[in-house]
């Protein structure tokens, strides 16, 4: 029986969403058991709650995307772009989502029990510079964007691009908040670290 290529695209997008976020929950459980407390899973303060709302919208839209897109949709946001519905696009999208997923687990391994979801204001924070953190300050966010780019390649619609834009906006604000906290707690050590790393991409020139 021949499997429709669109079905494969939809299955990959839905499957990686379920596997990725189930992995986040498992990571949170593992760290909680190891350190004896929640790794800042619940948002604190109105600013963090607003960011979480943005991420909830991203995740929910990501999960329903495979069910609502269509080549002939009357809604422009949901209309698939036929020029990208080819085998090359399928392969590229799969490579991107797998790369992003593998990169996320590389980050988990590098962070170990220092992994947190929210900012930890109550406990001492150790600076992690292993693995991808040697070049990028927020590689988990980077790999999330890689996955979402793969989603946009697999299901090329304006809505998929909107998901990336919303997610990027949230992580940029969150990254800034995390950096402000770490600068105030770690001082010069963190400032030196920032001088040799990029926020979401490796530093190439003098830009931050």
Short mmCIF file of C-alpha atoms in Angstrom, two decimals:
data_model
loop_
_atom_site.label_atom_id
_atom_site.label_comp_id
_atom_site.label_asym_id
_atom_site.label_seq_id
_atom_site.Cartn_x
_atom_site.Cartn_y
_atom_site.Cartn_z
CA UNK A 1 0.00 0.00 0.00
CA UNK A 2 1.40 3.38 -1.00
CA UNK A 3 1.50 5.95 1.80
CA UNK A 4 0.58 9.49 0.81
CA UNK A 5 3.50 11.92 1.21
CA UNK A 6 1.27 14.50 2.86
CA UNK A 7 0.31 11.96 5.50
CA UNK A 8 4.02 11.37 6.19
CA UNK A 9 4.58 15.12 6.60
CA UNK A 10 1.63 15.44 8.95
CA UNK A 11 2.70 12.41 10.96
CA UNK A 12 6.26 13.75 11.39
CA UNK A 13 5.04 17.16 12.57
CA UNK A 14 2.54 15.73 15.05
CA UNK A 15 4.93 12.99 16.17
CA UNK A 16 7.85 15.32 16.88
CA UNK A 17 5.55 17.65 18.83
CA UNK A 18 4.36 14.82 21.07
CA UNK A 19 7.82 13.28 21.49
CA UNK A 20 9.52 16.63 22.14
CA UNK A 21 7.15 17.87 24.83
CA UNK A 22 6.85 14.46 26.43
CA UNK A 23 10.65 14.58 26.62
CA UNK A 24 10.49 17.95 28.37
CA UNK A 25 8.13 16.50 30.98
CA UNK A 26 10.40 13.48 31.48
CA UNK A 27 13.42 15.77 31.82
CA UNK A 28 11.59 17.86 34.43
CA UNK A 29 10.68 14.70 36.34
CA UNK A 30 14.25 13.38 36.20
CA UNK A 31 15.73 16.64 37.48
CA UNK A 32 13.06 16.94 40.19
CA UNK A 33 13.88 13.46 41.49
CA UNK A 34 17.59 14.26 41.43
CA UNK A 35 17.50 17.66 43.18
CA UNK A 36 14.45 17.04 45.37
CA UNK A 37 12.36 19.97 44.10
CA UNK A 38 10.60 21.21 41.00
CA UNK A 39 12.98 22.71 38.40
CA UNK A 40 11.00 25.95 38.26
CA UNK A 41 8.26 24.47 36.11
CA UNK A 42 5.54 26.90 37.19
CA UNK A 43 5.78 30.47 35.86
CA UNK A 44 6.30 33.21 38.42
CA UNK A 45 5.15 36.77 37.95
CA UNK A 46 2.98 38.34 35.27
CA UNK A 47 5.83 38.66 32.75
CA UNK A 48 6.72 34.96 32.89
CA UNK A 49 3.05 33.97 32.79
CA UNK A 50 2.61 36.05 29.64
CA UNK A 51 5.58 34.30 28.04
CA UNK A 52 4.13 30.94 29.00
CA UNK A 53 0.85 31.93 27.35
CA UNK A 54 2.78 32.63 24.16
CA UNK A 55 4.47 29.23 24.34
CA UNK A 56 1.19 27.44 25.05
CA UNK A 57 -0.22 29.00 21.89
CA UNK A 58 2.87 27.91 19.95
CA UNK A 59 2.64 24.31 21.19
CA UNK A 60 -1.11 24.00 20.65
CA UNK A 61 -0.90 25.51 17.17
CA UNK A 62 2.04 23.24 16.35
CA UNK A 63 0.00 20.18 17.35
CA UNK A 64 -3.16 21.10 15.45
CA UNK A 65 -1.28 22.30 12.36
CA UNK A 66 -1.22 18.84 10.67
CA UNK A 67 -5.02 18.62 10.95
CA UNK A 68 -5.95 22.03 9.53
CA UNK A 69 -3.57 22.74 6.63
CA UNK A 70 -4.72 22.15 3.08
CA UNK A 71 -3.55 22.83 -0.47
CA UNK A 72 -6.85 24.50 -1.34
CA UNK A 73 -7.76 26.10 1.98
CA UNK A 74 -9.88 29.24 1.77
CA UNK A 75 -7.81 30.64 4.65
CA UNK A 76 -4.46 32.06 3.54
CA UNK A 77 -2.78 31.15 6.85
CA UNK A 78 -3.60 27.47 6.32
CA UNK A 79 -2.88 27.20 2.60
CA UNK A 80 0.09 24.96 1.73
CA UNK A 81 2.71 26.33 -0.64
CA UNK A 82 2.90 23.78 -3.49
CA UNK A 83 6.43 24.75 -4.54
CA UNK A 84 7.81 23.19 -1.34
CA UNK A 85 5.72 20.02 -1.44
CA UNK A 86 8.39 17.81 -2.96
CA UNK A 87 10.72 15.04 -1.86
CA UNK A 88 13.59 17.45 -1.21
CA UNK A 89 11.38 19.45 1.15
CA UNK A 90 10.30 16.31 2.95
CA UNK A 91 13.89 15.19 3.46
CA UNK A 92 15.07 18.65 4.54
CA UNK A 93 12.21 19.02 7.00
CA UNK A 94 12.93 15.62 8.52
CA UNK A 95 16.63 16.43 8.86
CA UNK A 96 15.83 19.72 10.60
CA UNK A 97 13.42 18.25 13.14
CA UNK A 98 15.76 15.37 13.93
CA UNK A 99 18.74 17.73 14.26
CA UNK A 100 16.80 19.99 16.58
CA UNK A 101 15.64 17.07 18.70
CA UNK A 102 19.13 15.55 18.95
CA UNK A 103 20.57 18.99 19.75
CA UNK A 104 18.07 19.43 22.58
CA UNK A 105 19.21 16.19 24.19
CA UNK A 106 22.81 17.33 23.78
CA UNK A 107 21.83 20.40 25.81
CA UNK A 108 20.14 18.24 28.46
CA UNK A 109 23.28 16.11 28.80
CA UNK A 110 25.49 19.19 29.02
CA UNK A 111 23.35 20.88 31.68
CA UNK A 112 22.75 17.81 33.83
CA UNK A 113 20.90 18.72 37.02
CA UNK A 114 21.35 22.47 36.47
CA UNK A 115 18.56 22.36 33.85
CA UNK A 116 15.62 24.61 34.72
CA UNK A 117 12.54 25.86 32.90
CA UNK A 118 12.07 29.11 34.78
CA UNK A 119 14.54 31.42 36.49
CA UNK A 120 15.65 30.10 39.87
CA UNK A 121 15.78 33.10 42.20
CA UNK A 122 16.10 31.04 45.37
CA UNK A 123 19.09 28.78 44.78
CA UNK A 124 22.67 29.18 43.67
CA UNK A 125 23.23 28.84 39.94
CA UNK A 126 26.30 27.28 38.34
CA UNK A 127 27.45 28.48 34.94
CA UNK A 128 27.41 25.70 32.32
CA UNK A 129 29.93 26.06 29.50
CA UNK A 130 30.05 22.45 28.31
CA UNK A 131 28.90 21.22 24.92
CA UNK A 132 26.84 23.73 22.92
CA UNK A 133 26.98 26.19 25.84
CA UNK A 134 30.60 26.82 24.97
CA UNK A 135 29.45 28.75 21.89
CA UNK A 136 25.82 29.72 22.50
CA UNK A 137 24.18 30.97 25.67
CA UNK A 138 20.72 29.54 24.91
CA UNK A 139 21.18 26.56 22.59
CA UNK A 140 17.93 24.87 23.66
CA UNK A 141 16.04 27.84 22.25
CA UNK A 142 18.14 27.63 19.10
CA UNK A 143 17.34 23.95 18.60
CA UNK A 144 13.64 24.64 19.20
CA UNK A 145 13.76 27.14 16.34
CA UNK A 146 15.50 24.52 14.18
CA UNK A 147 12.66 22.08 14.88
CA UNK A 148 10.00 24.67 14.10
CA UNK A 149 11.82 25.56 10.89
CA UNK A 150 11.63 21.89 9.97
CA UNK A 151 7.90 21.98 10.72
CA UNK A 152 7.52 24.97 8.40
CA UNK A 153 9.38 23.11 5.65
CA UNK A 154 7.25 20.00 6.10
CA UNK A 155 3.96 21.91 6.23
CA UNK A 156 4.81 25.16 4.40
CA UNK A 157 2.07 27.57 5.40
CA UNK A 158 2.01 31.16 6.68
CA UNK A 159 0.73 29.79 10.00
CA UNK A 160 3.89 27.70 10.41
CA UNK A 161 5.99 30.83 9.86
CA UNK A 162 3.83 32.69 12.38
CA UNK A 163 4.57 29.98 14.95
CA UNK A 164 8.30 30.58 14.47
CA UNK A 165 7.86 34.35 14.82
CA UNK A 166 5.88 34.06 18.06
CA UNK A 167 8.31 31.53 19.48
CA UNK A 168 11.32 33.67 18.57
CA UNK A 169 9.74 36.69 20.23
CA UNK A 170 9.12 34.72 23.43
CA UNK A 171 12.57 33.17 23.62
CA UNK A 172 14.30 36.48 22.91
CA UNK A 173 12.54 38.10 25.85
CA UNK A 174 13.09 35.04 28.06
CA UNK A 175 16.76 34.88 27.13
CA UNK A 176 17.17 38.53 28.08
CA UNK A 177 15.53 37.93 31.46
CA UNK A 178 17.76 34.92 32.13
CA UNK A 179 20.87 36.87 31.19
CA UNK A 180 19.93 39.75 33.47
CA UNK A 181 19.46 37.31 36.36
CA UNK A 182 22.74 35.50 35.71
CA UNK A 183 24.63 38.77 35.34
CA UNK A 184 23.39 39.91 38.74
CA UNK A 185 24.19 36.61 40.46
CA UNK A 186 27.40 35.53 38.73
CA UNK A 187 28.85 38.96 37.98
CA UNK A 188 32.05 39.20 35.97
CA UNK A 189 32.18 35.46 35.31
CA UNK A 190 28.97 35.67 33.34
CA UNK A 191 29.92 38.92 31.61
CA UNK A 192 33.12 37.27 30.40
CA UNK A 193 31.08 34.30 29.21
CA UNK A 194 28.75 36.61 27.28
CA UNK A 195 31.72 38.28 25.61
CA UNK A 196 32.76 35.03 23.94
CA UNK A 197 29.33 33.54 23.14
CA UNK A 198 26.25 34.53 21.17
CA UNK A 199 22.71 34.57 22.47
CA UNK A 200 21.17 32.18 19.93
CA UNK A 201 23.95 31.80 17.37
CA UNK A 202 27.70 31.32 17.87
CA UNK A 203 29.62 34.57 18.04
CA UNK A 204 31.57 35.22 14.85
CA UNK A 205 32.41 38.91 15.13
CA UNK A 206 32.15 41.49 17.86
CA UNK A 207 28.33 41.44 17.83
CA UNK A 208 26.37 39.96 20.79
#
